[in-house]
Tab-separated table of C-alpha atoms and ligand atoms in Angstrom:
chain	number	residue	atom	x	y	z
T	103	MET	CA	0.786	21.168	-23.629
T	104	ARG	CA	-1.880	18.265	-23.102
T	105	ARG	CA	-5.135	20.121	-21.891
T	106	VAL	CA	-8.146	17.858	-21.039
T	107	LEU	CA	-11.284	19.039	-19.452
T	108	PHE	CA	-13.675	16.623	-17.660
T	109	TYR	CA	-16.841	17.820	-16.907
T	110	ASP	CA	-20.075	16.565	-15.132
T	111	ALA	CA	-18.777	14.462	-12.572
T	112	ASN	CA	-19.780	14.216	-8.786
T	113	ILE	CA	-16.290	14.304	-7.457
T	114	PHE	CA	-15.570	13.091	-3.795
T	115	THR	CA	-12.185	14.085	-2.660
T	116	PRO	CA	-10.178	14.805	0.754
T	117	LEU	CA	-8.461	17.844	0.923
T	118	MET	CA	-4.489	18.054	2.097
T	119	GLY	CA	-3.809	19.621	5.389
T	120	SER	CA	-0.325	19.853	6.823
T	121	ALA	CA	-0.679	16.321	8.561
T	122	PRO	CA	-2.179	13.072	7.711
T	123	SER	CA	-5.900	13.065	8.517
T	124	SER	CA	-7.024	11.771	11.965
T	125	GLY	CA	-9.566	11.896	14.527
T	126	LYS	CA	-12.820	13.837	13.046
T	127	LYS	CA	-10.567	14.921	10.047
T	128	GLN	CA	-10.516	10.879	8.952
T	129	GLY	CA	-13.809	11.247	7.696
T	130	GLU	CA	-13.574	14.569	5.998
T	131	VAL	CA	-14.419	14.693	2.126
T	132	VAL	CA	-15.336	17.429	-0.111
T	133	VAL	CA	-18.183	16.676	-2.632
T	134	TYR	CA	-18.460	18.852	-5.922
T	135	GLU	CA	-21.686	18.055	-7.330
T	136	ARG	CA	-21.677	18.239	-11.037
T	137	GLY	CA	-18.057	19.206	-11.089
T	138	ALA	CA	-15.396	19.723	-13.498
T	139	LEU	CA	-11.515	18.916	-13.508
T	140	LEU	CA	-9.270	20.318	-16.041
T	141	SER	CA	-5.741	18.388	-16.384
T	142	GLU	CA	-2.667	20.295	-17.684
T	143	ASN	CA	0.047	17.845	-19.151
T	144	GLY	CA	-0.986	15.486	-16.277
T	145	PHE	CA	-1.413	17.760	-13.311
T	146	ILE	CA	-4.590	19.215	-12.233
T	147	SER	CA	-5.110	23.076	-12.757
T	148	ALA	CA	-8.576	23.435	-11.701
T	149	VAL	CA	-11.107	21.555	-10.036
T	150	GLY	CA	-14.479	22.113	-8.248
T	151	ALA	CA	-17.560	23.738	-9.470
T	152	THR	CA	-18.143	23.363	-13.172
T	153	ASP	CA	-18.485	27.295	-13.549
T	154	ASP	CA	-15.271	28.052	-11.757
T	155	VAL	CA	-13.434	25.682	-13.572
T	156	LEU	CA	-14.855	26.827	-16.876
T	157	LYS	CA	-13.710	30.232	-15.834
T	158	LYS	CA	-10.393	28.846	-15.700
T	159	ALA	CA	-10.312	27.190	-18.843
T	160	GLY	CA	-12.012	30.038	-20.792
T	161	GLY	CA	-10.078	30.770	-23.698
T	162	LEU	CA	-7.735	28.107	-23.619
T	163	GLU	CA	-7.397	25.413	-26.329
T	164	LEU	CA	-8.346	22.068	-25.160
T	165	ASP	CA	-7.099	18.953	-26.374
T	166	LEU	CA	-10.209	16.765	-25.205
T	167	GLU	CA	-13.388	17.341	-23.390
T	168	VAL	CA	-14.921	14.325	-21.641
T	169	ASP	CA	-18.435	14.249	-20.406
T	170	LEU	CA	-18.478	11.927	-17.378
T	171	GLY	CA	-22.213	11.791	-17.739
T	172	GLY	CA	-22.953	12.437	-13.645
T	173	ALA	CA	-20.678	9.457	-12.687
T	174	CYS	CA	-18.785	9.521	-9.205
T	175	VAL	CA	-15.345	10.476	-9.351
T	176	ILE	CA	-12.772	9.696	-6.691
T	177	PRO	CA	-8.796	10.079	-6.120
T	178	GLY	CA	-7.162	7.042	-7.734
T	179	PHE	CA	-6.307	4.213	-4.835
T	180	VAL	CA	-2.824	4.329	-3.017
T	181	ASP	CA	-1.931	0.964	-2.030
T	182	PRO	CA	0.597	1.778	0.727
T	183	HIS	CA	1.636	-1.664	1.733
T	184	THR	CA	2.133	-4.898	-0.702
T	185	HIS	CA	4.222	-7.811	-0.957
T	186	ILE	CA	3.010	-7.972	-5.009
T	187	CYS	CA	6.738	-8.850	-6.457
T	188	PHE	CA	6.669	-12.833	-5.816
T	189	ALA	CA	7.503	-15.944	-7.770
T	190	GLU	CA	5.176	-18.503	-7.114
T	191	ARG	CA	1.482	-18.552	-5.407
T	192	ARG	CA	0.785	-20.913	-2.589
T	193	GLU	CA	-2.692	-21.927	-3.315
T	194	ARG	CA	-2.051	-25.237	-2.033
T	195	GLU	CA	-1.079	-24.133	1.263
T	196	PHE	CA	-4.337	-21.938	1.511
T	197	SER	CA	-6.173	-25.234	1.083
T	198	MET	CA	-4.231	-26.862	3.753
T	199	ARG	CA	-4.759	-24.021	5.949
T	200	LEU	CA	-8.598	-24.089	5.058
T	201	ALA	CA	-8.681	-27.800	5.917
T	202	GLY	CA	-7.405	-27.067	9.470
T	203	LYS	CA	-3.547	-28.366	8.917
T	204	PRO	CA	-1.403	-27.130	11.757
T	205	TYR	CA	1.189	-24.530	10.646
T	206	LEU	CA	4.372	-26.946	11.204
T	207	GLU	CA	2.633	-29.252	8.760
T	208	ILE	CA	2.439	-26.555	6.115
T	209	LEU	CA	6.137	-25.933	6.714
T	210	LYS	CA	6.994	-29.620	6.443
T	211	ALA	CA	5.124	-29.857	3.119
T	212	GLY	CA	7.226	-27.108	1.876
T	213	GLY	CA	4.883	-24.166	2.423
T	214	GLY	CA	5.240	-21.002	4.490
T	215	ILE	CA	7.294	-17.603	3.596
T	216	LEU	CA	10.533	-19.551	3.186
T	217	SER	CA	8.906	-21.258	0.077
T	218	SER	CA	8.312	-17.790	-1.550
T	219	VAL	CA	11.963	-17.092	-0.482
T	220	ASP	CA	12.858	-20.221	-2.322
T	221	ALA	CA	10.827	-19.324	-5.589
T	222	VAL	CA	12.239	-15.854	-5.697
T	223	ARG	CA	15.850	-16.756	-5.299
T	224	ARG	CA	15.319	-19.763	-8.150
T	225	ALA	CA	13.432	-17.151	-10.545
T	226	THR	CA	14.993	-15.294	-13.143
T	227	GLU	CA	14.697	-11.602	-13.087
T	228	GLU	CA	12.804	-11.761	-16.266
T	229	ASP	CA	10.371	-14.368	-15.108
T	230	LEU	CA	9.780	-12.242	-11.724
T	231	TYR	CA	9.224	-9.358	-13.823
T	232	GLU	CA	6.483	-10.672	-15.856
T	233	ILE	CA	4.550	-12.434	-12.798
T	234	THR	CA	4.741	-9.371	-10.906
T	235	LEU	CA	3.674	-7.358	-14.066
T	236	GLU	CA	0.646	-9.324	-14.437
T	237	ASN	CA	-0.365	-8.787	-10.765
T	238	VAL	CA	0.252	-5.046	-10.903
T	239	TYR	CA	-1.680	-4.564	-14.144
T	240	ARG	CA	-4.688	-6.321	-12.157
T	241	ALA	CA	-4.284	-3.787	-9.262
T	242	LEU	CA	-4.113	-1.153	-11.784
T	243	SER	CA	-7.685	-2.239	-13.415
T	244	LEU	CA	-9.061	-2.182	-9.733
T	245	GLY	CA	-8.184	1.308	-9.562
T	246	THR	CA	-4.635	1.556	-7.943
T	247	THR	CA	-2.737	4.098	-9.358
T	248	THR	CA	0.241	4.542	-6.846
T	249	ILE	CA	1.710	1.133	-5.201
T	250	GLU	CA	4.062	0.545	-2.651
T	251	ILE	CA	5.829	-2.504	-3.271
T	252	LYS	CA	8.357	-4.489	-0.942
T	253	SER	CA	11.404	-6.954	-1.272
T	254	GLY	CA	11.690	-9.457	1.265
T	255	TYR	CA	11.601	-12.759	-0.369
T	256	GLY	CA	15.145	-12.779	-1.185
T	257	LEU	CA	16.891	-12.518	2.022
T	258	ASP	CA	20.244	-12.426	0.553
T	259	THR	CA	21.979	-9.411	-0.939
T	260	GLU	CA	21.827	-10.776	-4.568
T	261	SER	CA	18.188	-11.842	-4.468
T	262	GLU	CA	17.033	-8.623	-2.591
T	263	LEU	CA	18.624	-6.465	-5.078
T	264	LYS	CA	17.058	-8.676	-7.817
T	265	MET	CA	13.751	-7.963	-6.501
T	266	LEU	CA	14.163	-4.191	-6.100
T	267	SER	CA	15.530	-4.413	-9.622
T	268	VAL	CA	12.297	-5.624	-10.653
T	269	ILE	CA	10.145	-3.355	-8.504
T	270	GLY	CA	11.891	-0.385	-10.260
T	271	ARG	CA	11.335	-1.733	-13.731
T	272	ILE	CA	7.705	-2.006	-12.655
T	273	GLY	CA	7.759	1.839	-11.797
T	274	ARG	CA	9.321	2.633	-15.094
T	275	GLY	CA	7.328	0.049	-17.312
T	276	THR	CA	3.710	0.640	-16.065
T	277	PRO	CA	1.766	3.685	-15.656
T	278	LEU	CA	1.660	3.512	-11.871
T	279	ASP	CA	3.783	5.353	-9.353
T	280	VAL	CA	5.548	2.948	-7.507
T	281	VAL	CA	7.377	3.195	-4.052
T	282	ALA	CA	10.234	0.955	-3.404
T	283	THR	CA	10.568	-0.440	0.182
T	284	PHE	CA	13.475	-2.648	1.150
T	285	MET	CA	12.497	-5.323	3.428
T	286	GLY	CA	15.129	-7.736	4.016
T	287	GLY	CA	14.325	-7.952	7.467
T	288	HIS	CA	11.039	-10.156	6.553
T	289	ALA	CA	12.076	-13.297	7.934
T	290	VAL	CA	15.178	-14.987	8.905
T	291	PRO	CA	16.528	-17.484	6.039
T	292	ARG	CA	17.135	-21.065	6.538
T	293	GLU	CA	20.940	-20.528	6.408
T	294	TYR	CA	20.598	-18.369	9.645
T	295	LYS	CA	18.012	-20.171	11.580
T	296	GLU	CA	20.442	-21.011	14.292
T	297	ASN	CA	21.744	-17.486	14.344
T	298	PRO	CA	19.396	-14.867	13.789
T	299	ASP	CA	21.628	-12.395	15.176
T	300	ALA	CA	24.230	-12.971	12.537
T	301	PHE	CA	21.703	-12.035	9.819
T	302	VAL	CA	20.793	-8.945	11.439
T	303	ASP	CA	24.468	-8.228	11.187
T	304	LEU	CA	24.281	-9.099	7.501
T	305	LEU	CA	21.366	-6.547	6.960
T	306	VAL	CA	23.048	-3.776	8.722
T	307	LYS	CA	26.699	-4.613	7.549
T	308	GLU	CA	26.034	-5.634	4.049
T	309	MET	CA	22.386	-5.317	2.610
T	310	ILE	CA	21.290	-2.021	3.719
T	311	PRO	CA	24.418	-0.103	2.383
T	312	ALA	CA	24.480	-2.476	-0.899
T	313	VAL	CA	20.356	-1.103	-1.436
T	314	ALA	CA	21.539	2.388	-0.400
T	315	ARG	CA	24.519	2.636	-2.916
T	316	GLN	CA	21.961	1.527	-5.627
T	317	GLY	CA	19.386	4.306	-4.551
T	318	ILE	CA	16.553	1.668	-5.396
T	319	ALA	CA	14.400	2.015	-2.387
T	320	SER	CA	13.065	4.760	-0.448
T	321	PHE	CA	11.885	2.981	2.364
T	322	CYS	CA	13.086	0.370	4.885
T	323	ASP	CA	10.667	-2.146	6.683
T	324	VAL	CA	10.939	-4.742	9.388
T	325	PHE	CA	8.777	-7.549	10.405
T	326	CYS	CA	8.901	-7.125	14.359
T	327	GLU	CA	7.161	-10.325	15.845
T	328	GLU	CA	7.919	-13.222	18.035
T	329	GLY	CA	9.699	-15.758	16.237
T	330	VAL	CA	10.764	-13.465	13.579
T	331	PHE	CA	12.884	-9.992	14.948
T	332	SER	CA	12.552	-8.994	18.229
T	333	LEU	CA	12.203	-5.318	19.232
T	334	GLU	CA	15.950	-4.839	19.760
T	335	GLN	CA	16.761	-6.595	16.493
T	336	SER	CA	14.167	-4.154	14.548
T	337	ARG	CA	15.379	-1.023	16.375
T	338	ARG	CA	19.089	-2.300	15.090
T	339	ILE	CA	17.934	-2.634	11.582
T	340	LEU	CA	15.687	0.446	11.458
T	341	GLU	CA	18.420	2.700	12.992
T	342	ALA	CA	20.895	1.414	10.635
T	343	ALA	CA	18.546	2.281	7.641
T	344	LYS	CA	17.880	6.042	9.039
T	345	LYS	CA	21.345	6.336	8.846
T	346	ALA	CA	21.560	5.147	5.537
T	347	GLY	CA	18.930	7.536	4.253
T	348	PHE	CA	16.193	5.511	4.066
T	349	LYS	CA	12.507	6.462	5.450
T	350	LEU	CA	10.890	3.971	7.831
T	351	ARG	CA	7.915	1.630	8.064
T	352	ILE	CA	7.388	-1.374	10.528
T	353	HIS	CA	5.317	-4.493	10.850
T	354	ALA	CA	4.333	-3.959	14.596
T	355	ASP	CA	2.219	-5.909	16.917
T	356	GLU	CA	0.338	-8.258	14.316
T	357	VAL	CA	0.115	-11.210	16.641
T	358	ASN	CA	1.925	-10.473	19.899
T	359	ASP	CA	2.274	-6.955	21.447
T	360	LEU	CA	6.238	-6.651	21.318
T	361	GLY	CA	6.123	-2.707	21.588
T	362	GLY	CA	6.508	-2.317	17.972
T	363	ALA	CA	3.935	0.556	17.738
T	364	GLY	CA	5.914	2.087	20.635
T	365	LEU	CA	9.274	1.973	18.497
T	366	ALA	CA	7.486	3.580	15.625
T	367	ALA	CA	6.215	6.467	17.788
T	368	GLU	CA	9.757	6.664	19.064
T	369	LEU	CA	11.756	6.612	15.519
T	370	LYS	CA	8.869	8.589	13.634
T	371	THR	CA	8.386	6.084	11.045
T	372	HIS	CA	5.830	7.059	8.226
T	373	SER	CA	3.709	3.931	9.254
T	374	ALA	CA	3.495	1.207	11.373
T	375	GLU	CA	1.580	-1.990	9.695
T	376	HIS	CA	-1.023	-4.405	11.079
T	377	LEU	CA	-1.231	-3.653	14.716
T	378	LEU	CA	-3.894	-5.904	15.818
T	379	ALA	CA	-2.261	-6.495	19.213
T	380	ALA	CA	-0.995	-2.986	19.888
T	381	GLY	CA	-1.607	-1.574	23.056
T	382	ILE	CA	-3.398	1.763	23.915
T	383	SER	CA	-0.370	3.599	25.187
T	384	ASN	CA	1.488	2.659	22.029
T	385	LEU	CA	-1.198	3.750	19.784
T	386	LYS	CA	-1.455	7.104	21.566
T	387	ALA	CA	2.355	7.621	21.383
T	388	MET	CA	1.732	6.811	17.406
T	389	ALA	CA	-0.900	9.388	17.262
T	390	GLU	CA	1.252	12.130	19.016
T	391	ALA	CA	4.328	11.255	16.628
T	392	GLY	CA	1.742	11.354	13.431
T	393	VAL	CA	2.632	7.570	12.551
T	394	ILE	CA	0.055	6.349	10.000
T	395	ALA	CA	-1.927	2.901	10.866
T	396	ASN	CA	-1.740	0.752	7.735
T	397	ILE	CA	-4.408	-1.477	8.131
T	398	LEU	CA	-4.795	-4.728	6.252
T	399	PRO	CA	-8.491	-5.942	6.818
T	400	ALA	CA	-7.959	-8.663	3.620
T	401	THR	CA	-5.487	-10.456	5.770
T	402	ALA	CA	-7.667	-10.839	8.345
T	403	TYR	CA	-10.092	-11.956	6.053
T	404	SER	CA	-7.902	-14.561	4.504
T	405	LEU	CA	-6.540	-15.762	7.710
T	406	LYS	CA	-9.863	-15.831	9.442
T	407	LYS	CA	-8.791	-13.534	12.471
T	408	PRO	CA	-10.251	-10.524	14.027
T	409	TYR	CA	-9.983	-7.430	12.619
T	410	ALA	CA	-7.666	-4.527	13.670
T	411	PRO	CA	-9.189	-1.736	16.134
T	412	VAL	CA	-10.034	0.968	13.931
T	413	ARG	CA	-12.570	2.815	15.719
T	414	LYS	CA	-10.368	2.860	18.737
T	415	MET	CA	-7.657	4.040	16.527
T	416	ILE	CA	-9.679	6.887	15.026
T	417	GLU	CA	-10.925	7.677	18.704
T	418	LEU	CA	-7.241	8.123	19.599
T	419	ALA	CA	-6.474	10.371	16.460
T	420	VAL	CA	-4.315	7.764	14.974
T	421	PRO	CA	-4.223	8.509	11.510
T	422	VAL	CA	-5.438	5.519	9.231
T	423	ALA	CA	-4.695	3.933	5.883
T	424	LEU	CA	-5.765	0.936	4.232
T	425	ALA	CA	-3.743	-1.486	2.372
T	426	THR	CA	-4.092	-4.709	0.324
T	427	ASP	CA	-1.268	-6.481	2.024
T	428	CYS	CA	-1.283	-8.334	-1.396
T	429	ASN	CA	0.890	-11.476	-1.020
T	430	PRO	CA	0.958	-15.049	-1.903
T	431	GLY	CA	0.712	-16.398	1.621
T	432	SER	CA	-1.555	-14.767	4.141
T	433	CYS	CA	-3.580	-12.603	1.635
T	434	PHE	CA	-3.788	-12.746	-2.083
T	435	THR	CA	-5.683	-9.862	-3.367
T	436	GLU	CA	-4.821	-6.763	-5.526
T	437	SER	CA	-8.106	-5.454	-4.557
T	438	MET	CA	-8.487	-1.795	-3.083
T	439	PRO	CA	-12.541	-1.948	-3.609
T	440	PHE	CA	-12.190	-5.217	-1.707
T	441	VAL	CA	-10.226	-3.609	1.075
T	442	PHE	CA	-12.400	-0.662	1.065
T	443	GLY	CA	-15.319	-2.704	1.562
T	444	LEU	CA	-13.936	-4.421	4.540
T	445	GLY	CA	-13.338	-1.434	6.077
T	446	VAL	CA	-16.854	-0.449	5.940
T	447	MET	CA	-18.519	-3.426	6.591
T	448	ASN	CA	-16.355	-5.413	8.945
T	449	MET	CA	-14.207	-2.728	10.565
T	450	ASP	CA	-17.160	-0.240	10.982
T	451	MET	CA	-15.480	2.673	9.097
T	452	THR	CA	-18.023	5.348	7.719
T	453	VAL	CA	-17.409	5.480	3.646
T	454	GLU	CA	-15.577	8.777	3.787
T	455	GLU	CA	-12.979	7.127	6.496
T	456	ALA	CA	-12.478	4.507	4.221
T	457	LEU	CA	-12.041	6.936	1.192
T	458	VAL	CA	-9.709	9.221	3.237
T	459	ALA	CA	-7.687	6.081	3.986
T	460	THR	CA	-7.348	4.419	0.669
T	461	THR	CA	-6.331	7.817	-0.705
T	462	LEU	CA	-4.962	10.722	0.977
T	463	ASN	CA	-3.492	8.950	4.422
T	464	ALA	CA	-2.409	6.199	2.290
T	465	ALA	CA	-0.214	8.847	0.072
T	466	TRP	CA	1.254	10.423	3.158
T	467	SER	CA	1.904	6.815	4.342
T	468	VAL	CA	4.096	6.590	1.443
T	469	GLY	CA	5.624	9.984	1.477
T	470	MET	CA	3.663	10.735	-1.734
T	471	GLN	CA	1.183	13.184	-0.212
T	472	GLU	CA	2.381	16.231	-2.510
T	473	LYS	CA	1.614	14.304	-5.654
T	474	VAL	CA	-1.378	12.268	-5.352
T	475	GLY	CA	-3.979	10.877	-2.928
T	476	SER	CA	-6.612	14.174	-3.453
T	477	LEU	CA	-7.965	15.646	-6.336
T	478	GLU	CA	-6.706	19.160	-5.920
T	479	GLU	CA	-4.802	21.982	-7.787
T	480	GLY	CA	-0.886	21.033	-8.506
T	481	LYS	CA	-1.576	17.618	-7.519
T	482	GLN	CA	-1.363	14.419	-10.486
T	483	ALA	CA	-4.850	14.084	-12.336
T	484	ASP	CA	-4.939	10.442	-11.116
T	485	PHE	CA	-8.735	9.576	-10.699
T	486	LEU	CA	-11.283	6.986	-10.926
T	487	VAL	CA	-14.756	6.943	-12.691
T	488	LEU	CA	-17.162	4.763	-10.595
T	489	ASP	CA	-20.250	2.903	-11.591
T	490	GLY	CA	-22.393	4.511	-8.757
T	491	GLU	CA	-23.612	7.742	-7.218
T	492	THR	CA	-21.337	7.938	-4.277
T	493	PRO	CA	-18.397	6.137	-3.169
T	494	ALA	CA	-20.612	3.962	-1.272
T	495	ILE	CA	-21.009	1.834	-4.308
T	496	LEU	CA	-17.438	0.557	-3.381
T	497	ALA	CA	-19.048	-1.505	-0.345
T	498	TYR	CA	-22.668	-1.657	-1.587
T	499	HIS	CA	-21.579	-3.583	-4.878
T	500	ALA	CA	-19.832	-6.456	-3.199
T	501	GLY	CA	-17.283	-8.965	-4.853
T	502	VAL	CA	-17.318	-6.758	-8.112
T	503	SER	CA	-15.050	-3.543	-9.081
T	504	PRO	CA	-17.290	-0.789	-9.670
T	505	VAL	CA	-14.131	1.054	-10.812
T	506	VAL	CA	-15.002	1.717	-14.586
T	507	ASP	CA	-12.218	3.856	-15.817
T	508	VAL	CA	-8.708	4.722	-14.512
T	509	TYR	CA	-7.153	7.991	-15.282
T	510	LYS	CA	-3.266	8.547	-14.286
T	511	LYS	CA	-2.090	11.999	-14.781
T	512	GLY	CA	-4.769	12.906	-17.240
T	513	VAL	CA	-4.538	9.738	-19.409
T	514	LEU	CA	-6.964	6.804	-19.432
T	515	VAL	CA	-4.876	3.946	-18.632
T	516	ALA	CA	-7.492	1.141	-17.611
C	1004	ZN	ZN1	3.358	-7.036	5.262
């Protein structure tokens, strides 16, 4: 038994309810001033006012006592939407975009998502692992202790399985909890350009069963968008995945309102992503179905696009989570502090709402709410020590990371 007492911390945490936090609850956070936390074998056995925690710890043999000197402590970030497993960066394409080059010209110059597909297909599993590992450790140092990682740059059975194998190894080889998502429906590969329905057939008949057989992904995701997968194709993919035992999520209504948010509500997916163009009635349906909106403000930043209407969503009682969307094309960042800041400064979220969105709701979004996302008895002792008095430091001290120490299961990992 490894028993560690952390004391003299200003602890800010949301509290678990029976559903993701929405509406008024989106901004509900408790504060234990000069509080304490007792970790036993990586799990929280007491947290709250110091006297209460000491009562619980009284007479127990402690392996370590850590004086946090009045610092602000929050739960470890849960990043619920990333494409952080990729083989090559696309910095040149970013520069072309900044220079105002049209997307078609970028494609002709070898850019775009299919260049990421080429790179992953070419890469050895070892290379892909090394590059992903470096990205994921950067995320950990910025406070991400649980991360969702999608496949979707392979787009053939062998390469998708290679990606998911790497993602599994990242989970076993780092301190992070990793949630793997199969996203063979991320784009239509070149060889199926003339016949995308045949690619949907391949997904449904070969790839989804192959991934299910290996048991290496818990979620299935699809990019429902004009020029990618239609609403009907998305439905086919998600229904097949559901039958095969996957939990679901969907990239919905990012550019055009195809009704992806409505499909998310109908299928009761765990989350729907992006949602910039989602219609009000479909957002209401999401709220009723308890589907979490995974909002990706760093993508809006990177593409110089408008931000998602988060205030409207909170008003409609859609539970909101925030994620990096870390990927080599539209948004290259591993930083949840950056995303937190964008949520507060550019989407008018309160600090408390952003805290719930980056921790507890994000945990619900990846099905990890019983283990992570808040500092409560029975959960993993995953928490961050910040260089500030309150979580507001994450928006206030812009452009740097106020994350000083990262604890995973009660152990200092970054
Ligand atoms: Zn995405």
